[in-house]
Tab-separated table of C-alpha atoms and ligand atoms in Angstrom:
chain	number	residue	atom	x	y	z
A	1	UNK	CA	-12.071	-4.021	16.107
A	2	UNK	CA	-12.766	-0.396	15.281
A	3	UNK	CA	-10.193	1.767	16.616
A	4	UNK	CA	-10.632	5.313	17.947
A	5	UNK	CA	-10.557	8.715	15.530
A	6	UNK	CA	-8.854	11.799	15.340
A	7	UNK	CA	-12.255	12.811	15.340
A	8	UNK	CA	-12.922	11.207	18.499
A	9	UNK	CA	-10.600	13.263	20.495
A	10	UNK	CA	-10.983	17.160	21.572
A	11	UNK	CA	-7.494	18.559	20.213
A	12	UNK	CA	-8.399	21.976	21.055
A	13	UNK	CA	-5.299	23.544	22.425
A	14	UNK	CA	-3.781	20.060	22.783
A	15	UNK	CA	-0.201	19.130	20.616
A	16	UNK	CA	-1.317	16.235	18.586
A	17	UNK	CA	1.858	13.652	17.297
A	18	UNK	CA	0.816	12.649	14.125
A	19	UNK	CA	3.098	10.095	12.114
A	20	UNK	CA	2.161	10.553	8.681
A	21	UNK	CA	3.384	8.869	5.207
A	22	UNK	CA	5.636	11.756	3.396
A	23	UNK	CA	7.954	9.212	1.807
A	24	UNK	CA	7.520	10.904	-1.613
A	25	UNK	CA	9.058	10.536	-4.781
A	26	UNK	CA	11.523	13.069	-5.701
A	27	UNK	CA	13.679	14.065	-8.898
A	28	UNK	CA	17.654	14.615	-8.604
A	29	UNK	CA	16.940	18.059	-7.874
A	30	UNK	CA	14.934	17.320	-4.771
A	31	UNK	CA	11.564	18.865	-6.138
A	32	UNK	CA	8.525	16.561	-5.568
A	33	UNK	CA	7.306	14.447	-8.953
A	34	UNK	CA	3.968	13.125	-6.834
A	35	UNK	CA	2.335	15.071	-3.880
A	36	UNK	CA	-0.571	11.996	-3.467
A	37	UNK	CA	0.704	10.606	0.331
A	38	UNK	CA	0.622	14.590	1.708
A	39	UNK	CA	-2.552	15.126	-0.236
A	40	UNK	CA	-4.068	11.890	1.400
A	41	UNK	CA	-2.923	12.858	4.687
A	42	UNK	CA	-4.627	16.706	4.490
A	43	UNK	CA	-8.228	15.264	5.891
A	44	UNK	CA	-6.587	14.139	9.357
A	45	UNK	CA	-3.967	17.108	9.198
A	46	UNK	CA	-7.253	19.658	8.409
A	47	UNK	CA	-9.266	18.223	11.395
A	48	UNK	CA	-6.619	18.943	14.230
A	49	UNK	CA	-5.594	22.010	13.055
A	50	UNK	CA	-9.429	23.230	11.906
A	51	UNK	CA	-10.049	22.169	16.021
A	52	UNK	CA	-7.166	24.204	17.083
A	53	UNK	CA	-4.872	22.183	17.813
A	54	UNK	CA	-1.419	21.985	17.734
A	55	UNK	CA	-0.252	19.374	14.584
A	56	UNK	CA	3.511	18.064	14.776
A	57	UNK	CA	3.738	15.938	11.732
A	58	UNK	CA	6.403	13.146	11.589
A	59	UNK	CA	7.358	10.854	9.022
A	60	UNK	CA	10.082	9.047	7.236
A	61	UNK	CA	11.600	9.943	3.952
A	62	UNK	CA	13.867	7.669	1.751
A	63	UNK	CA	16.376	5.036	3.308
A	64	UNK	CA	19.045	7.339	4.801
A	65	UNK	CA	21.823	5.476	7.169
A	66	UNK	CA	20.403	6.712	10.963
A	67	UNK	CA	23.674	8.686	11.142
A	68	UNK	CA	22.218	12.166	11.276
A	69	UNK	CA	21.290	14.758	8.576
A	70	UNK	CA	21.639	13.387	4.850
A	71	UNK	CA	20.116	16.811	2.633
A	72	UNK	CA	19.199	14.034	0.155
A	73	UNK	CA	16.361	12.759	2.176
A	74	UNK	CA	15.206	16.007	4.110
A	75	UNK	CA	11.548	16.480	5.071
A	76	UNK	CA	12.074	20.319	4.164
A	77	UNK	CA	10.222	20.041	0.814
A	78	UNK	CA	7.492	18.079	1.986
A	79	UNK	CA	6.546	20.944	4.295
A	80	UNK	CA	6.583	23.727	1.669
A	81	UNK	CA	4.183	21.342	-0.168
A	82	UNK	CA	1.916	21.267	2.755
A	83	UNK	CA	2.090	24.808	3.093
A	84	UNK	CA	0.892	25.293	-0.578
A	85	UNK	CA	-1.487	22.650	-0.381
A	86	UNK	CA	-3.104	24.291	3.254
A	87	UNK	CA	-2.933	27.608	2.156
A	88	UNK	CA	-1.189	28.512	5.143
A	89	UNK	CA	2.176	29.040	6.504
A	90	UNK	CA	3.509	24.889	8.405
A	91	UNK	CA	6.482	25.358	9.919
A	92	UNK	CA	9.793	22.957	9.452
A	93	UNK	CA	12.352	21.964	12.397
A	94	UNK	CA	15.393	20.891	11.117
A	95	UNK	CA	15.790	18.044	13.703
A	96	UNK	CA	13.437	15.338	14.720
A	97	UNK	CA	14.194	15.442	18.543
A	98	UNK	CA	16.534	18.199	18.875
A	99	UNK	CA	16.723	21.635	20.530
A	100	UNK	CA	14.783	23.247	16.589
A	101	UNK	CA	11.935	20.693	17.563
A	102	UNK	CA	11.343	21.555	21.232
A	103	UNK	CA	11.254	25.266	20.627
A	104	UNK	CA	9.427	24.899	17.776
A	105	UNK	CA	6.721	22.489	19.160
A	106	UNK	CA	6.590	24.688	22.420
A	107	UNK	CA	6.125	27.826	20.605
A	108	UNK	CA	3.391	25.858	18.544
A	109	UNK	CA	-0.001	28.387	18.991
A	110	UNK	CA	-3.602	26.293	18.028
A	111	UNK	CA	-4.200	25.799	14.949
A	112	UNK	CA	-0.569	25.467	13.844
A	113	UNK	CA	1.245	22.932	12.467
A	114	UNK	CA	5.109	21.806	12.125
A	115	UNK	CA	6.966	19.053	10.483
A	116	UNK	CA	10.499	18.004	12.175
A	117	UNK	CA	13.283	16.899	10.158
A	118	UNK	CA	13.332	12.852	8.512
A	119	UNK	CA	12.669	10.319	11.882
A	120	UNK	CA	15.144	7.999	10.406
A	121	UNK	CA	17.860	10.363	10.479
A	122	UNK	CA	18.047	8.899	13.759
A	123	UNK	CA	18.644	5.482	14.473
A	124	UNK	CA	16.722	5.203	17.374
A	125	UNK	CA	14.014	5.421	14.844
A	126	UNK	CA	14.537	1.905	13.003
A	127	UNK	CA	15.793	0.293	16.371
A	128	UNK	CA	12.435	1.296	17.863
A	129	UNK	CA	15.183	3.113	20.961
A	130	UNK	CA	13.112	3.910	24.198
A	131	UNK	CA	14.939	7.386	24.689
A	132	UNK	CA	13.823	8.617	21.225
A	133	UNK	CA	10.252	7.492	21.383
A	134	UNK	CA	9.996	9.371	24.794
A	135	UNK	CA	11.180	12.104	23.546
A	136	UNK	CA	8.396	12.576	20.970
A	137	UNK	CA	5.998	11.271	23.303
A	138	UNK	CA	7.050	13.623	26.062
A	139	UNK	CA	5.664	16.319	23.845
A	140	UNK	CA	2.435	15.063	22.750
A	141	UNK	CA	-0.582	15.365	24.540
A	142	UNK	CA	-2.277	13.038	21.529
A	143	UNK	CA	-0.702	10.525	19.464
A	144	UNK	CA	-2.099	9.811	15.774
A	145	UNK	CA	-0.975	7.512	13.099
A	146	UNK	CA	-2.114	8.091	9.724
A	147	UNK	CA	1.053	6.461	7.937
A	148	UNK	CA	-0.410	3.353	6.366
A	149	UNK	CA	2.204	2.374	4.252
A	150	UNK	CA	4.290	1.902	7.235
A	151	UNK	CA	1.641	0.384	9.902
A	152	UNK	CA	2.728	-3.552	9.235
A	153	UNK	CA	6.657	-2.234	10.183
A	154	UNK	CA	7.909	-1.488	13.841
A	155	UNK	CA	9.435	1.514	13.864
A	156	UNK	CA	9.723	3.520	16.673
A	157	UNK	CA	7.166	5.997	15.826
A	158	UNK	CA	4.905	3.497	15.067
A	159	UNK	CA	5.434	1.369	18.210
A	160	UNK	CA	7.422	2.492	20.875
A	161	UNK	CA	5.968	6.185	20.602
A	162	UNK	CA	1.989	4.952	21.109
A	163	UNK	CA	3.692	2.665	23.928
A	164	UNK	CA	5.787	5.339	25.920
A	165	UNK	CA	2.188	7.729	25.636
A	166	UNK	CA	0.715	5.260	28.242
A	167	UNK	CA	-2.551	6.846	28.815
A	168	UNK	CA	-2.879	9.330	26.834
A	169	UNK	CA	-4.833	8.954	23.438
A	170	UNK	CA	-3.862	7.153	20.667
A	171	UNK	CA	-5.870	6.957	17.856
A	172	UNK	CA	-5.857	6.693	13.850
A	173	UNK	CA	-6.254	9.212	11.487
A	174	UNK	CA	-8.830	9.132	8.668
A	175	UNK	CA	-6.516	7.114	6.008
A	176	UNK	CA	-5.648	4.463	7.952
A	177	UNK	CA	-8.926	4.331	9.477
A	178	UNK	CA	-10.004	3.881	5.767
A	179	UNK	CA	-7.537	1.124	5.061
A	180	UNK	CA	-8.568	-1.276	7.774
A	181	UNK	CA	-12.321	-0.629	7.294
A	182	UNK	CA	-11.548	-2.198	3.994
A	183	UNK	CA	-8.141	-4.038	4.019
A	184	UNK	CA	-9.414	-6.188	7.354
A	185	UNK	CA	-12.585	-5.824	8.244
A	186	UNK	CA	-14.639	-6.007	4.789
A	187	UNK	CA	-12.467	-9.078	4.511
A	188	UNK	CA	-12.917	-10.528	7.645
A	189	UNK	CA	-16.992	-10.183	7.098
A	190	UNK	CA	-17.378	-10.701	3.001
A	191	UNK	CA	-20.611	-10.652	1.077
A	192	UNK	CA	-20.375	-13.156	-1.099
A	193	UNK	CA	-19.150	-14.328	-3.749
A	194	UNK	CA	-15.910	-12.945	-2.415
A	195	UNK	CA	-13.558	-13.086	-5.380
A	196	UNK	CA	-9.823	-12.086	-5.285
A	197	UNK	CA	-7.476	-11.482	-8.273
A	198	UNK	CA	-3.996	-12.073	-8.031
A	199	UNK	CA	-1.533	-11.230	-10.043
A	200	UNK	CA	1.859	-9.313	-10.269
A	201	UNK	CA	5.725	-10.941	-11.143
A	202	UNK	CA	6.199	-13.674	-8.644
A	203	UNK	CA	4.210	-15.843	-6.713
A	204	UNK	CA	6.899	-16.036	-3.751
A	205	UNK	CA	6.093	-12.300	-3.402
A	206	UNK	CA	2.324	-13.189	-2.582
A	207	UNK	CA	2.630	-17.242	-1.145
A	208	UNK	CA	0.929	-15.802	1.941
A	209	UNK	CA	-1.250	-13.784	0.794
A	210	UNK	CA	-3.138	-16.371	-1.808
A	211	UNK	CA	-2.766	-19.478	1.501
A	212	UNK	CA	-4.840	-16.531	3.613
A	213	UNK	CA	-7.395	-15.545	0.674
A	214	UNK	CA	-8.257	-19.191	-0.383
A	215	UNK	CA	-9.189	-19.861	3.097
A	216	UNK	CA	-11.655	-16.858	2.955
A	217	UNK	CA	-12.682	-16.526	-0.990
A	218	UNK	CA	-15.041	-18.297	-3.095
A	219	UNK	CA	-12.123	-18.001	-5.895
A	220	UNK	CA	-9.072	-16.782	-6.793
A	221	UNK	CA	-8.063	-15.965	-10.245
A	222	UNK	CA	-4.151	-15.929	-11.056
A	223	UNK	CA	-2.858	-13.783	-13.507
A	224	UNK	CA	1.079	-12.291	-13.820
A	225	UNK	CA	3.847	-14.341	-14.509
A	226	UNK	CA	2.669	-15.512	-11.362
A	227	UNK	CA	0.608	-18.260	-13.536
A	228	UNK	CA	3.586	-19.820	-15.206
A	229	UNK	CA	5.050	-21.056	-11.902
A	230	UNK	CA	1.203	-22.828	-11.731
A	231	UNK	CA	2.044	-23.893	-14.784
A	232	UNK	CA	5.070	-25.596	-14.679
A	233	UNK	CA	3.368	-27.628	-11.393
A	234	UNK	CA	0.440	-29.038	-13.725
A	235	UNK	CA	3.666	-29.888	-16.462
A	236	UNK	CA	3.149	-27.515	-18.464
A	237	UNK	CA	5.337	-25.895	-21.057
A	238	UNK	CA	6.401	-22.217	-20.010
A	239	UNK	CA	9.027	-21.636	-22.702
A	240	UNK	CA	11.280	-18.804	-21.709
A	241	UNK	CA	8.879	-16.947	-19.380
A	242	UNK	CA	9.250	-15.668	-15.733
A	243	UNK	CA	8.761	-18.698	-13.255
A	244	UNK	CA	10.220	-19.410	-10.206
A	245	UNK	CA	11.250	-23.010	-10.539
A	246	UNK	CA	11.837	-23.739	-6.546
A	247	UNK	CA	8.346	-22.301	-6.353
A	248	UNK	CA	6.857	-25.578	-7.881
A	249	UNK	CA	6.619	-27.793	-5.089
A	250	UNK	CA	4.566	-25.085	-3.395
A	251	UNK	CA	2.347	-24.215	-6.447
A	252	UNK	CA	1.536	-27.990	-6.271
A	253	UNK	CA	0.541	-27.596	-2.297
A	254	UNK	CA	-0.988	-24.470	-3.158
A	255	UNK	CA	-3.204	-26.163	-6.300
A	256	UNK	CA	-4.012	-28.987	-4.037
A	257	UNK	CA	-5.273	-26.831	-1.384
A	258	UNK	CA	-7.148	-24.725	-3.355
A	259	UNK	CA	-9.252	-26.950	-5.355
A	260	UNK	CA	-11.966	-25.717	-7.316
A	261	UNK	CA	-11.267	-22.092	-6.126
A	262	UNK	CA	-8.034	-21.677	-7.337
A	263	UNK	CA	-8.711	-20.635	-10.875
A	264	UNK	CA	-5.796	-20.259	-13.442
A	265	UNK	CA	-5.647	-18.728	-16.870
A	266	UNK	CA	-6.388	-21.301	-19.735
A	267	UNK	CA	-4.758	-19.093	-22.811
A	268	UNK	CA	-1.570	-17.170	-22.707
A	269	UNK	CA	-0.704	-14.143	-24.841
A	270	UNK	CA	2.732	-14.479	-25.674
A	271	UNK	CA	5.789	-13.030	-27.108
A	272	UNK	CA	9.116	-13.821	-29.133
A	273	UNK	CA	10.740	-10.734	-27.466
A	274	UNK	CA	10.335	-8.842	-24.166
A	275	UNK	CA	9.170	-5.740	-25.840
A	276	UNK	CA	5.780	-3.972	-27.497
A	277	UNK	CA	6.880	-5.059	-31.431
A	278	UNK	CA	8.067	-8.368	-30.985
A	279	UNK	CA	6.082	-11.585	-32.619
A	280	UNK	CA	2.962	-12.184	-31.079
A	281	UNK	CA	0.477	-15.445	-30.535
A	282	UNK	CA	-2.007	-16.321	-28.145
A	283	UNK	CA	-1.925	-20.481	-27.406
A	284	UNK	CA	-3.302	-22.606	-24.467
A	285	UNK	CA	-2.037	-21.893	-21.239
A	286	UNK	CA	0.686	-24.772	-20.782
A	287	UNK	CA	1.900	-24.750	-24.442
A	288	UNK	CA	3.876	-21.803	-24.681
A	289	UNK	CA	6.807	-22.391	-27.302
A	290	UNK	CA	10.277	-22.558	-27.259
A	291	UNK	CA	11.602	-19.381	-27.424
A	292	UNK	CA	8.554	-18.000	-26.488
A	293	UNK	CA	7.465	-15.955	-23.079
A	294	UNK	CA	3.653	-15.559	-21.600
A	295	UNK	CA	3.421	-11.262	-21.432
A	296	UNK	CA	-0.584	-11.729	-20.001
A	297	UNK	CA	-3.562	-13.633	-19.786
A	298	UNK	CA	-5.312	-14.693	-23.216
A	299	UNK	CA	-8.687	-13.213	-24.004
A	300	UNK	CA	-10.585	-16.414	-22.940
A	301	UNK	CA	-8.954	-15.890	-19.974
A	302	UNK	CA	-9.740	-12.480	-19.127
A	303	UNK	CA	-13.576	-12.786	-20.863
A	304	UNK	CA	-13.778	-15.587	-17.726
A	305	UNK	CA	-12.369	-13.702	-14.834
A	306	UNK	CA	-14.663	-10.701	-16.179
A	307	UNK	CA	-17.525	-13.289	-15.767
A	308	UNK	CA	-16.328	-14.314	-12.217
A	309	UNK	CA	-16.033	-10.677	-11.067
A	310	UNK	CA	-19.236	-9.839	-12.939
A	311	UNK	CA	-20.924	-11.962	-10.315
A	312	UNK	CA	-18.895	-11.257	-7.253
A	313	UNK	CA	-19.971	-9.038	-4.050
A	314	UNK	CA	-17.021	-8.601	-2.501
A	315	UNK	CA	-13.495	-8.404	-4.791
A	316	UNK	CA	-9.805	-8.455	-3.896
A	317	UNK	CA	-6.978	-7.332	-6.720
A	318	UNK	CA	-3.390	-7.314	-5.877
A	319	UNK	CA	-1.173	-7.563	-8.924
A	320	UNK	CA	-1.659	-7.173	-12.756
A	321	UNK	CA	-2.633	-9.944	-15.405
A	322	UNK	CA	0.761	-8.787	-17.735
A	323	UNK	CA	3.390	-6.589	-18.246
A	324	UNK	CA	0.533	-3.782	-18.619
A	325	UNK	CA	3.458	-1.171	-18.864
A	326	UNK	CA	4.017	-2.408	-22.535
A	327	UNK	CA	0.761	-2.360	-24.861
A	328	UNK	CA	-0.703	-4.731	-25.875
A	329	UNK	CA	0.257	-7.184	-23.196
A	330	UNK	CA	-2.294	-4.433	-21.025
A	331	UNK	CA	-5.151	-6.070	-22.269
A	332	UNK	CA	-5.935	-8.694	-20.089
A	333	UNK	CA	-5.133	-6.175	-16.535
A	334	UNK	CA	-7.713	-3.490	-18.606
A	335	UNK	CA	-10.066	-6.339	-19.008
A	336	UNK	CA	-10.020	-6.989	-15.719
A	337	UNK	CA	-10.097	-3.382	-14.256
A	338	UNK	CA	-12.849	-2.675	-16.350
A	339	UNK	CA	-14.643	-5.672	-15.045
A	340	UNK	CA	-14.215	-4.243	-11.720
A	341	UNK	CA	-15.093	-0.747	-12.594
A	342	UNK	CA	-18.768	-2.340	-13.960
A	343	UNK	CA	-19.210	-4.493	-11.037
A	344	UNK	CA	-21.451	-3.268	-8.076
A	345	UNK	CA	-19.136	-5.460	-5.319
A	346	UNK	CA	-17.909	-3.640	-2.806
A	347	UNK	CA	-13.728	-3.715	-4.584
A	348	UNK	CA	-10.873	-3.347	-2.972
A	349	UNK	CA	-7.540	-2.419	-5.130
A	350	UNK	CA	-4.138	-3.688	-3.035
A	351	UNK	CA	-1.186	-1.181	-3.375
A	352	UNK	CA	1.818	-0.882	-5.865
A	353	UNK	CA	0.923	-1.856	-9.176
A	354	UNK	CA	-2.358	-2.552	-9.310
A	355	UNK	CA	-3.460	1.035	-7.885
A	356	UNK	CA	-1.152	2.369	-10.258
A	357	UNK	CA	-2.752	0.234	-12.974
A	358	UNK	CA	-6.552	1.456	-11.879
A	359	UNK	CA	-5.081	5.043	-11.699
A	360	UNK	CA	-3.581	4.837	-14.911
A	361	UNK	CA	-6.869	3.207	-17.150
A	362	UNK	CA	-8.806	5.609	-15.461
A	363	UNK	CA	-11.425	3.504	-13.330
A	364	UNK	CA	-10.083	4.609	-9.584
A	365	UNK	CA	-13.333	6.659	-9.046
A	366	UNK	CA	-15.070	3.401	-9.764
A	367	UNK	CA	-13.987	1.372	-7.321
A	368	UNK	CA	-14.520	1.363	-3.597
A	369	UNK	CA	-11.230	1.639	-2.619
A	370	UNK	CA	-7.660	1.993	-3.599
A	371	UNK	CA	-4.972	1.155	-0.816
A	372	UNK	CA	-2.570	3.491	-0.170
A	373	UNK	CA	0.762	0.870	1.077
A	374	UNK	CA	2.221	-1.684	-0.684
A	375	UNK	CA	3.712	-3.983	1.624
A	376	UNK	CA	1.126	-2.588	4.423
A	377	UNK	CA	-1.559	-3.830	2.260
A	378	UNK	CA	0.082	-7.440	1.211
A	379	UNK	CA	0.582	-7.669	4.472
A	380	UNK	CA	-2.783	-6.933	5.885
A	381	UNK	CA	-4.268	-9.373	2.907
A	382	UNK	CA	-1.931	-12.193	4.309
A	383	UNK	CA	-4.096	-11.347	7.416
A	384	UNK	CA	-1.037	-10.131	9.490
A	385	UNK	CA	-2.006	-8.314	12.743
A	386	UNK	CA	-0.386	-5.159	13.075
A	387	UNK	CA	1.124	-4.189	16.564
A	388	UNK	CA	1.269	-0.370	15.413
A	389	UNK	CA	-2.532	-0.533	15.260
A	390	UNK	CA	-3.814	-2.871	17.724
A	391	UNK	CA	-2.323	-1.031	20.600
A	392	UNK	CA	-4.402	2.071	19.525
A	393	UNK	CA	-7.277	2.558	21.658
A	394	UNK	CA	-10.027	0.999	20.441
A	395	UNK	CA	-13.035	2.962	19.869
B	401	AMP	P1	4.241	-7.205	-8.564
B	401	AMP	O1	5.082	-6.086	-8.085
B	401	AMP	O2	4.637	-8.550	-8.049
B	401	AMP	O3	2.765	-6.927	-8.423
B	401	AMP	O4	4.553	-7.334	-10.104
B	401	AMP	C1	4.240	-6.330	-11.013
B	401	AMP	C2	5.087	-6.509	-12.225
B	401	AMP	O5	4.847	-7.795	-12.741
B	401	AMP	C3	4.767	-5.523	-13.313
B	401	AMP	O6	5.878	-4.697	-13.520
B	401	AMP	C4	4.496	-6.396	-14.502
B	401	AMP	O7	5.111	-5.933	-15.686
B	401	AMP	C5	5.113	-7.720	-14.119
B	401	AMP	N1	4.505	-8.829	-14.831
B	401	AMP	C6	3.217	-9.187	-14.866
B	401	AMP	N2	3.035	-10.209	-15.726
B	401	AMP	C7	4.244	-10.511	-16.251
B	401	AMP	C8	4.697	-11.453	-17.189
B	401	AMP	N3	3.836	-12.304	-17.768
B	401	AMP	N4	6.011	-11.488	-17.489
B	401	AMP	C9	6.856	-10.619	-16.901
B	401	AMP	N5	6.491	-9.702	-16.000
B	401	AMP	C10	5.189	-9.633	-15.676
């Protein structure tokens, strides 16, 4: 079900909570190496403050302990970002529910906006603590969440905030309004053929997510070392590549259930070394030699799953075909981001690697759209219901 906006609400003059993702990469010296989760949160940020209202951003930063301040993982930069980014002056409280926040969110006038210091600086935070969440509730008149990469976890700014702001609003912000459109309800309503590509290291990373998508798809295509775990199950030879041999007995359940639409490759490019120079050959999937390791799909293999997604309406990638960070074991995951890129489906690109990969061979403006979280978006693809959205209001 749809939930309700930012843009729904009238934030004029109103102090709008809104937990955002700012868990950005950093170097040793603290400076920011990629500014993409502040950029992606600017179209919710720009609404409330463009209505006059008054933004307090929260978010998490890093894995510190929950034992107060650790400089390491302060939210400090992230606000000078914003500031650059806005063009305007955001202010930064050094504490997330401290005597810094509550003067600075009172002083707050419309149209301004403050981040307080890291959220899991206290533990309350990861043990979801009533007090805390009432504290930052206490202060908002509107509560927004517009941290996707964080929405399948329940933190207490993700749970027990919305809960303690009992009738007040609580709605989503544009990106994770974005993210469900496509991550759950495209899904849940495909045009068909609905094809989903899955690929990536292991397969007991993504055991849920293929059970969910083979009871929805017309086909799923396996790629990734992923394949060789398939492989062993049909007695095939995987020489010295990445499987998961306690995986077997459920690649056989997972074969079995998946008939005809489980689709794996039928030629392996292979190496004699873990490495760009090493020997190369491409055999038939289940006959890779001693000695040898599958690096990515053959090109039989990828021409195919180009064919599949060539005819698809709706398409699902999570994962890449090979170890695409060393040429030329890329090839297949370019074949089949290209593939995408041409397609007219409606395509959906999960997190991590495979929105890195899309990014990276240049075809993210051709596709309809690129999740933002990782595990979020695994974990809305294994069809997981998410209690820090479905006790938003609905729209
Ligand atoms: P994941 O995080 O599960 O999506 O896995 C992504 C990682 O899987 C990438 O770093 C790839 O290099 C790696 N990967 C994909 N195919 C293979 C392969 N055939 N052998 C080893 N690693 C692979």
């Amino acid at each position: 079900m749809a939930k309700k906006s930012i843009s729904d609400v009238d934030c004029h003059g109103k102090v709008v909570l809104m937990r955002v993702d700012f868990n950005v990469p950093q170097d040793d010296s603290g400076a920011i190496t990629d500014d993409r989760r502040i950029r992606m949160a600017i179209p919710s940020i720009e609404s409330v403050l463009s209505r006059g209202g008054r933004l307090v951003l929260v978010s998490h930063l890093g894995r510190p302990k929950g034992k107060g301040p650790e400089p390491e993982f302060s939210l400090h930069p992230t606000a000078v970002r914003l500031g650059e980014l806005l063009g305007r002056t955001v202010q930064f409280a050094t504490d997330t529910v401290g005597p810094d926040a509550e003067s600075k969110i009172k002083a707050l006038k419309d149209g301004e906006a403050v981040v307080l210091e890291n959220l899991r600086f206290n533990a309350g935070e990861k043990d979801g603590d009533a007090a805390f969440a009432g504290k930052l509730a206490g202060w908002a008149d509107i509560y927004c969440n517009d941290a996707f990469g964080t929405c399948h976890r329940e933190d207490a700014s993700m749970v027990a905030v919305p809960e303690a702001m009992g009738s007040k609003p609580k709605v989503v912000g544009f990106l994770v309004a974005k993210e469900i459109e496509y991550l759950s309800d495209t899904i849940a309503n495909p045009k068909r053929p609905f094809v989903a590509i899955l690929g990536g290291a292991k397969v007991s990373d993504k055991i849920n997510v293929i059970k969910n998508l083979l009871t929805i798809c017309d086909s799923v295509l396996i790629g990734g070392a992923m394949a060789y775990t398939f492989s062993l199950a049909q007695g095939g030879k995987t020489g010295k590549s990445l499987v998961e041999p306690d995986k077997v007995a459920l690649a056989k359940e997972l074969i079995a259930a998946g008939g005809a639409k489980l689709v794996l490759p039928s030629d392996t490019h292979c190496g004699d070394d873990f490495s760009s120079n090493c020997n190369k050959q491409v055999v038939a999937a289940g006959h890779i030699p001693d000695g040898w390791e599958g690096l990515d799909i053959g090109p039989e293999t990828a021409k195919r799953y180009a064919e599949i997604v060539s005819k698809a309406q709706t398409v699902v990638w999570n994962g890449p075909m090979g170890v695409f960070e060393m040429p030329p074991f890329d090839e297949g995951t370019k074949a089949v981001a290209k593939a995408i890129a041409d397609s007219n489906a409606t395509s959906i690109i999960g997190g991590g690697d495979s929105a890195a990969a899309i990014e990276q061979l240049g075809f993210a403006d051709s596709v309809t759209h690129v999740s933002t979280g990782g595990g979020a978006s695994l974990a809305m693809l294994e069809g997981e219901k998410f209690k820090a959205v479905e006790l938003l209001d609905n729209a």
